[in-house]
Amino acid sequence: MNKSRLEAFSDGLFAVAITIMVLALEVPHGVNLGALGRLMPLFLSYVLSYIYIAIFWINHHHLMAAARKINSGVLWANLHFLFWVSLIPFFTAWVDENQAAPVPVAAYGIILMMCFVAYRLLEILLIRAHDSDAAIVRALRPGAREKPTILTFIVAILMSAVHPFVSLAVYIGIAIVWLWPHPRLEKLLGYVDVCDVMPRRKK
């Protein structure tokens, strides 16, 4: 089964999600920095969601690049993952519209957590689609970051009922942890630092 259509469709949805969030940014009603400052909460929520979508896209790119086989189960798992990603712009706007109220912050955390759950499910089905000695199987087992991430999300979601801004800070912390892509997948794909491939100057 050809994976190129899966990758093209996925990339398109990631791009649409980011575009929707950009269009939600309002133009300041004024010409001074104060007018821009009033929109800072919206801008910061956009930045956080943009980073999350970027994290999901980078890891998804690595995952699909490493995959050698896909089947119907992988296709459905990928659509399931993209479903949760597509909801990020809506819940980002809800958090901003209600000034980080507890319920929107909790819902935002649930959406992000479900993206990680769906991503791990996609990994599991890709593992099952390959032979046990395949390189991608060795690279993906076990999900060292996914389980602690999901547990941290659960704590932050529950905490949002009392301290929504603390929960948002936890969401930021999780994003920082995931800024670096899966190291074993990077090694499998042969990604190296640009300094390692540039020709060295002769002394």
PDB file of C-alpha atoms in Angstrom:
ATOM      1  CA  MET A   1       0.000   0.000   0.000  1.00  0.00           C
ATOM      2  CA  ASN A   2       1.503   3.348  -1.074  1.00  0.00           C
ATOM      3  CA  LYS A   3       2.123   5.768   1.792  1.00  0.00           C
ATOM      4  CA  SER A   4       2.602   8.898  -0.366  1.00  0.00           C
ATOM      5  CA  ARG A   5      -1.107   9.802  -0.316  1.00  0.00           C
ATOM      6  CA  LEU A   6      -1.193   9.373   3.454  1.00  0.00           C
ATOM      7  CA  GLU A   7       1.751  11.762   3.835  1.00  0.00           C
ATOM      8  CA  ALA A   8       0.306  14.308   1.389  1.00  0.00           C
ATOM      9  CA  PHE A   9      -3.110  14.315   3.067  1.00  0.00           C
ATOM     10  CA  SER A  10      -1.528  14.623   6.517  1.00  0.00           C
ATOM     11  CA  ASP A  11       0.730  17.508   5.487  1.00  0.00           C
ATOM     12  CA  GLY A  12      -2.272  19.299   4.024  1.00  0.00           C
ATOM     13  CA  LEU A  13      -4.236  19.024   7.256  1.00  0.00           C
ATOM     14  CA  PHE A  14      -1.305  20.290   9.331  1.00  0.00           C
ATOM     15  CA  ALA A  15      -1.032  23.293   7.014  1.00  0.00           C
ATOM     16  CA  VAL A  16      -4.770  24.000   7.195  1.00  0.00           C
ATOM     17  CA  ALA A  17      -4.743  23.834  11.014  1.00  0.00           C
ATOM     18  CA  ILE A  18      -1.973  26.434  11.191  1.00  0.00           C
ATOM     19  CA  THR A  19      -3.710  28.623   8.598  1.00  0.00           C
ATOM     20  CA  ILE A  20      -6.960  28.596  10.570  1.00  0.00           C
ATOM     21  CA  MET A  21      -5.134  29.774  13.686  1.00  0.00           C
ATOM     22  CA  VAL A  22      -3.406  32.579  11.764  1.00  0.00           C
ATOM     23  CA  LEU A  23      -6.737  33.791  10.385  1.00  0.00           C
ATOM     24  CA  ALA A  24      -8.101  33.931  13.949  1.00  0.00           C
ATOM     25  CA  LEU A  25      -5.508  36.559  14.893  1.00  0.00           C
ATOM     26  CA  GLU A  26      -7.172  39.964  15.025  1.00  0.00           C
ATOM     27  CA  VAL A  27      -5.650  43.135  13.623  1.00  0.00           C
ATOM     28  CA  PRO A  28      -4.977  45.624  16.482  1.00  0.00           C
ATOM     29  CA  HIS A  29      -7.423  48.554  16.631  1.00  0.00           C
ATOM     30  CA  GLY A  30      -4.802  51.216  17.077  1.00  0.00           C
ATOM     31  CA  VAL A  31      -1.336  52.306  16.025  1.00  0.00           C
ATOM     32  CA  ASN A  32       0.546  52.104  19.329  1.00  0.00           C
ATOM     33  CA  LEU A  33       2.127  49.251  21.267  1.00  0.00           C
ATOM     34  CA  GLY A  34      -0.738  49.287  23.770  1.00  0.00           C
ATOM     35  CA  ALA A  35      -3.135  48.093  21.086  1.00  0.00           C
ATOM     36  CA  LEU A  36      -0.767  45.246  20.271  1.00  0.00           C
ATOM     37  CA  GLY A  37      -0.326  44.403  23.955  1.00  0.00           C
ATOM     38  CA  ARG A  38      -4.044  43.792  24.397  1.00  0.00           C
ATOM     39  CA  LEU A  39      -3.795  41.013  21.802  1.00  0.00           C
ATOM     40  CA  MET A  40      -0.764  39.407  23.447  1.00  0.00           C
ATOM     41  CA  PRO A  41      -2.753  36.605  25.206  1.00  0.00           C
ATOM     42  CA  LEU A  42      -4.228  35.563  21.840  1.00  0.00           C
ATOM     43  CA  PHE A  43      -0.795  35.703  20.226  1.00  0.00           C
ATOM     44  CA  LEU A  44       0.808  33.620  22.989  1.00  0.00           C
ATOM     45  CA  SER A  45      -1.920  30.963  22.769  1.00  0.00           C
ATOM     46  CA  TYR A  46      -1.349  30.892  18.997  1.00  0.00           C
ATOM     47  CA  VAL A  47       2.404  30.411  19.524  1.00  0.00           C
ATOM     48  CA  LEU A  48       1.856  27.517  21.949  1.00  0.00           C
ATOM     49  CA  SER A  49      -0.573  25.750  19.625  1.00  0.00           C
ATOM     50  CA  TYR A  50       1.696  26.407  16.638  1.00  0.00           C
ATOM     51  CA  ILE A  51       4.574  24.758  18.510  1.00  0.00           C
ATOM     52  CA  TYR A  52       2.409  21.734  19.336  1.00  0.00           C
ATOM     53  CA  ILE A  53       1.301  21.338  15.724  1.00  0.00           C
ATOM     54  CA  ALA A  54       4.930  21.691  14.620  1.00  0.00           C
ATOM     55  CA  ILE A  55       5.973  18.990  17.112  1.00  0.00           C
ATOM     56  CA  PHE A  56       3.280  16.636  15.830  1.00  0.00           C
ATOM     57  CA  TRP A  57       4.200  17.343  12.201  1.00  0.00           C
ATOM     58  CA  ILE A  58       7.948  16.752  12.728  1.00  0.00           C
ATOM     59  CA  ASN A  59       7.414  13.498  14.633  1.00  0.00           C
ATOM     60  CA  HIS A  60       4.799  12.361  12.118  1.00  0.00           C
ATOM     61  CA  HIS A  61       7.215  13.111   9.277  1.00  0.00           C
ATOM     62  CA  HIS A  62       9.935  11.021  10.921  1.00  0.00           C
ATOM     63  CA  LEU A  63       7.480   8.222  11.629  1.00  0.00           C
ATOM     64  CA  MET A  64       6.247   8.017   8.050  1.00  0.00           C
ATOM     65  CA  ALA A  65       9.763   8.313   6.645  1.00  0.00           C
ATOM     66  CA  ALA A  66      10.820   5.301   8.726  1.00  0.00           C
ATOM     67  CA  ALA A  67       7.757   3.231   7.818  1.00  0.00           C
ATOM     68  CA  ARG A  68       8.186   0.647   5.070  1.00  0.00           C
ATOM     69  CA  LYS A  69       4.675  -0.840   5.219  1.00  0.00           C
ATOM     70  CA  ILE A  70       1.216   0.549   5.890  1.00  0.00           C
ATOM     71  CA  ASN A  71      -2.201  -1.109   5.969  1.00  0.00           C
ATOM     72  CA  SER A  72      -5.825  -0.150   6.515  1.00  0.00           C
ATOM     73  CA  GLY A  73      -5.359  -0.085  10.274  1.00  0.00           C
ATOM     74  CA  VAL A  74      -2.515   2.430   9.915  1.00  0.00           C
ATOM     75  CA  LEU A  75      -4.650   4.578   7.598  1.00  0.00           C
ATOM     76  CA  TRP A  76      -7.490   4.709  10.123  1.00  0.00           C
ATOM     77  CA  ALA A  77      -5.096   5.347  13.010  1.00  0.00           C
ATOM     78  CA  ASN A  78      -3.584   8.224  11.034  1.00  0.00           C
ATOM     79  CA  LEU A  79      -7.037   9.711  10.385  1.00  0.00           C
ATOM     80  CA  HIS A  80      -7.832   9.336  14.082  1.00  0.00           C
ATOM     81  CA  PHE A  81      -4.624  11.212  14.959  1.00  0.00           C
ATOM     82  CA  LEU A  82      -5.391  13.978  12.446  1.00  0.00           C
ATOM     83  CA  PHE A  83      -8.916  14.337  13.853  1.00  0.00           C
ATOM     84  CA  TRP A  84      -7.536  15.431  17.224  1.00  0.00           C
ATOM     85  CA  VAL A  85      -4.927  17.672  15.603  1.00  0.00           C
ATOM     86  CA  SER A  86      -7.670  19.393  13.587  1.00  0.00           C
ATOM     87  CA  LEU A  87      -9.432  20.397  16.830  1.00  0.00           C
ATOM     88  CA  ILE A  88      -6.452  22.337  18.199  1.00  0.00           C
ATOM     89  CA  PRO A  89      -7.378  25.669  16.489  1.00  0.00           C
ATOM     90  CA  PHE A  90     -10.946  25.556  17.841  1.00  0.00           C
ATOM     91  CA  PHE A  91      -9.922  24.928  21.444  1.00  0.00           C
ATOM     92  CA  THR A  92      -7.087  27.450  21.191  1.00  0.00           C
ATOM     93  CA  ALA A  93      -9.677  30.098  20.299  1.00  0.00           C
ATOM     94  CA  TRP A  94     -11.941  28.932  23.145  1.00  0.00           C
ATOM     95  CA  VAL A  95      -9.151  29.342  25.701  1.00  0.00           C
ATOM     96  CA  ASP A  96      -8.384  32.840  24.463  1.00  0.00           C
ATOM     97  CA  GLU A  97     -12.023  33.930  24.139  1.00  0.00           C
ATOM     98  CA  ASN A  98     -12.670  33.045  27.782  1.00  0.00           C
ATOM     99  CA  GLN A  99      -9.359  34.345  29.156  1.00  0.00           C
ATOM    100  CA  ALA A 100      -8.005  30.951  30.227  1.00  0.00           C
ATOM    101  CA  ALA A 101     -11.076  29.901  32.228  1.00  0.00           C
ATOM    102  CA  PRO A 102     -10.822  26.457  33.913  1.00  0.00           C
ATOM    103  CA  VAL A 103     -13.126  24.488  31.591  1.00  0.00           C
ATOM    104  CA  PRO A 104     -11.587  25.710  28.288  1.00  0.00           C
ATOM    105  CA  VAL A 105      -8.064  25.138  29.655  1.00  0.00           C
ATOM    106  CA  ALA A 106      -9.033  21.597  30.711  1.00  0.00           C
ATOM    107  CA  ALA A 107     -10.621  20.912  27.310  1.00  0.00           C
ATOM    108  CA  TYR A 108      -7.532  22.270  25.561  1.00  0.00           C
ATOM    109  CA  GLY A 109      -5.377  19.893  27.602  1.00  0.00           C
ATOM    110  CA  ILE A 110      -7.647  16.957  26.774  1.00  0.00           C
ATOM    111  CA  ILE A 111      -7.311  17.681  23.049  1.00  0.00           C
ATOM    112  CA  LEU A 112      -3.513  17.853  23.279  1.00  0.00           C
ATOM    113  CA  MET A 113      -3.414  14.678  25.362  1.00  0.00           C
ATOM    114  CA  MET A 114      -5.615  12.853  22.858  1.00  0.00           C
ATOM    115  CA  CYS A 115      -3.207  13.883  20.092  1.00  0.00           C
ATOM    116  CA  PHE A 116      -0.437  12.068  21.980  1.00  0.00           C
ATOM    117  CA  VAL A 117      -2.681   9.057  22.664  1.00  0.00           C
ATOM    118  CA  ALA A 118      -3.629   8.877  18.986  1.00  0.00           C
ATOM    119  CA  TYR A 119      -0.009   9.290  17.924  1.00  0.00           C
ATOM    120  CA  ARG A 120       1.048   6.405  20.165  1.00  0.00           C
ATOM    121  CA  LEU A 121      -1.761   4.271  18.714  1.00  0.00           C
ATOM    122  CA  LEU A 122      -0.427   5.076  15.248  1.00  0.00           C
ATOM    123  CA  GLU A 123       3.031   3.954  16.366  1.00  0.00           C
ATOM    124  CA  ILE A 124       1.641   0.689  17.756  1.00  0.00           C
ATOM    125  CA  LEU A 125      -0.205  -0.148  14.529  1.00  0.00           C
ATOM    126  CA  LEU A 126       2.889   0.658  12.494  1.00  0.00           C
ATOM    127  CA  ILE A 127       4.878  -1.709  14.716  1.00  0.00           C
ATOM    128  CA  ARG A 128       2.302  -4.443  14.068  1.00  0.00           C
ATOM    129  CA  ALA A 129       2.458  -3.797  10.312  1.00  0.00           C
ATOM    130  CA  HIS A 130       6.185  -4.569  10.231  1.00  0.00           C
ATOM    131  CA  ASP A 131       8.201  -7.688  10.945  1.00  0.00           C
ATOM    132  CA  SER A 132       9.529  -8.012  14.484  1.00  0.00           C
ATOM    133  CA  ASP A 133      13.112  -7.439  13.352  1.00  0.00           C
ATOM    134  CA  ALA A 134      12.318  -4.305  11.308  1.00  0.00           C
ATOM    135  CA  ALA A 135      14.345  -1.203  12.160  1.00  0.00           C
ATOM    136  CA  ILE A 136      11.251   0.893  12.896  1.00  0.00           C
ATOM    137  CA  VAL A 137      10.071  -1.686  15.439  1.00  0.00           C
ATOM    138  CA  ARG A 138      13.365  -1.490  17.311  1.00  0.00           C
ATOM    139  CA  ALA A 139      13.285   2.319  17.197  1.00  0.00           C
ATOM    140  CA  LEU A 140       9.733   2.709  18.517  1.00  0.00           C
ATOM    141  CA  ARG A 141       9.767   0.295  21.466  1.00  0.00           C
ATOM    142  CA  PRO A 142       8.925   1.281  24.121  1.00  0.00           C
ATOM    143  CA  GLY A 143       7.105   4.636  24.139  1.00  0.00           C
ATOM    144  CA  ALA A 144       9.462   6.203  26.667  1.00  0.00           C
ATOM    145  CA  ARG A 145       8.085   9.743  26.422  1.00  0.00           C
ATOM    146  CA  GLU A 146       4.455   9.078  25.574  1.00  0.00           C
ATOM    147  CA  LYS A 147       3.404   7.451  28.860  1.00  0.00           C
ATOM    148  CA  PRO A 148       4.909  10.126  31.184  1.00  0.00           C
ATOM    149  CA  THR A 149       3.488  12.807  28.876  1.00  0.00           C
ATOM    150  CA  ILE A 150      -0.047  11.431  29.112  1.00  0.00           C
ATOM    151  CA  LEU A 151       0.198  11.112  32.912  1.00  0.00           C
ATOM    152  CA  THR A 152       1.442  14.715  33.139  1.00  0.00           C
ATOM    153  CA  PHE A 153      -1.458  15.888  30.989  1.00  0.00           C
ATOM    154  CA  ILE A 154      -3.951  14.126  33.273  1.00  0.00           C
ATOM    155  CA  VAL A 155      -2.495  15.895  36.326  1.00  0.00           C
ATOM    156  CA  ALA A 156      -2.525  19.275  34.543  1.00  0.00           C
ATOM    157  CA  ILE A 157      -6.106  18.804  33.330  1.00  0.00           C
ATOM    158  CA  LEU A 158      -7.306  18.027  36.853  1.00  0.00           C
ATOM    159  CA  MET A 159      -5.303  20.984  38.196  1.00  0.00           C
ATOM    160  CA  SER A 160      -6.982  23.372  35.759  1.00  0.00           C
ATOM    161  CA  ALA A 161     -10.133  23.393  37.910  1.00  0.00           C
ATOM    162  CA  VAL A 162      -8.193  25.380  40.521  1.00  0.00           C
ATOM    163  CA  HIS A 163      -5.089  26.753  38.787  1.00  0.00           C
ATOM    164  CA  PRO A 164      -5.689  27.062  35.028  1.00  0.00           C
ATOM    165  CA  PHE A 165      -2.577  29.175  34.449  1.00  0.00           C
ATOM    166  CA  VAL A 166      -0.434  26.559  36.184  1.00  0.00           C
ATOM    167  CA  SER A 167      -1.945  23.978  33.834  1.00  0.00           C
ATOM    168  CA  LEU A 168      -1.011  26.141  30.849  1.00  0.00           C
ATOM    169  CA  ALA A 169       2.525  26.341  32.216  1.00  0.00           C
ATOM    170  CA  VAL A 170       2.594  22.527  32.383  1.00  0.00           C
ATOM    171  CA  TYR A 171       1.413  22.373  28.757  1.00  0.00           C
ATOM    172  CA  ILE A 172       4.333  24.637  27.849  1.00  0.00           C
ATOM    173  CA  GLY A 173       6.714  22.366  29.754  1.00  0.00           C
ATOM    174  CA  ILE A 174       5.471  19.299  27.876  1.00  0.00           C
ATOM    175  CA  ALA A 175       6.012  21.104  24.569  1.00  0.00           C
ATOM    176  CA  ILE A 176       9.600  21.893  25.583  1.00  0.00           C
ATOM    177  CA  VAL A 177      10.242  18.207  26.337  1.00  0.00           C
ATOM    178  CA  TRP A 178       8.978  17.252  22.869  1.00  0.00           C
ATOM    179  CA  LEU A 179      10.836  19.921  20.889  1.00  0.00           C
ATOM    180  CA  TRP A 180      13.551  17.379  20.063  1.00  0.00           C
ATOM    181  CA  PRO A 181      12.235  14.643  17.747  1.00  0.00           C
ATOM    182  CA  HIS A 182      12.435  10.942  18.534  1.00  0.00           C
ATOM    183  CA  PRO A 183      16.236  10.312  18.814  1.00  0.00           C
ATOM    184  CA  ARG A 184      16.119   6.658  17.764  1.00  0.00           C
ATOM    185  CA  LEU A 185      14.061   7.508  14.681  1.00  0.00           C
ATOM    186  CA  GLU A 186      16.505  10.272  13.759  1.00  0.00           C
ATOM    187  CA  LYS A 187      19.364   7.827  14.082  1.00  0.00           C
ATOM    188  CA  LEU A 188      17.472   5.270  11.993  1.00  0.00           C
ATOM    189  CA  LEU A 189      16.834   7.807   9.240  1.00  0.00           C
ATOM    190  CA  GLY A 190      20.473   8.882   9.243  1.00  0.00           C
ATOM    191  CA  TYR A 191      19.833  12.541  10.089  1.00  0.00           C
ATOM    192  CA  VAL A 192      23.120  14.199  11.040  1.00  0.00           C
ATOM    193  CA  ASP A 193      24.232  17.649  11.979  1.00  0.00           C
ATOM    194  CA  VAL A 194      25.032  19.901   9.026  1.00  0.00           C
ATOM    195  CA  CYS A 195      28.536  20.396  10.467  1.00  0.00           C
ATOM    196  CA  ASP A 196      29.159  16.677   9.984  1.00  0.00           C
ATOM    197  CA  VAL A 197      28.470  16.801   6.251  1.00  0.00           C
ATOM    198  CA  MET A 198      30.173  20.096   5.383  1.00  0.00           C
ATOM    199  CA  PRO A 199      33.638  19.642   3.891  1.00  0.00           C
ATOM    200  CA  ARG A 200      36.391  20.470   6.334  1.00  0.00           C
ATOM    201  CA  ARG A 201      38.871  23.187   5.488  1.00  0.00           C
ATOM    202  CA  LYS A 202      42.410  22.105   4.912  1.00  0.00           C
ATOM    203  CA  LYS A 203      44.865  23.452   7.443  1.00  0.00           C
TER     204      LYS A 203
END
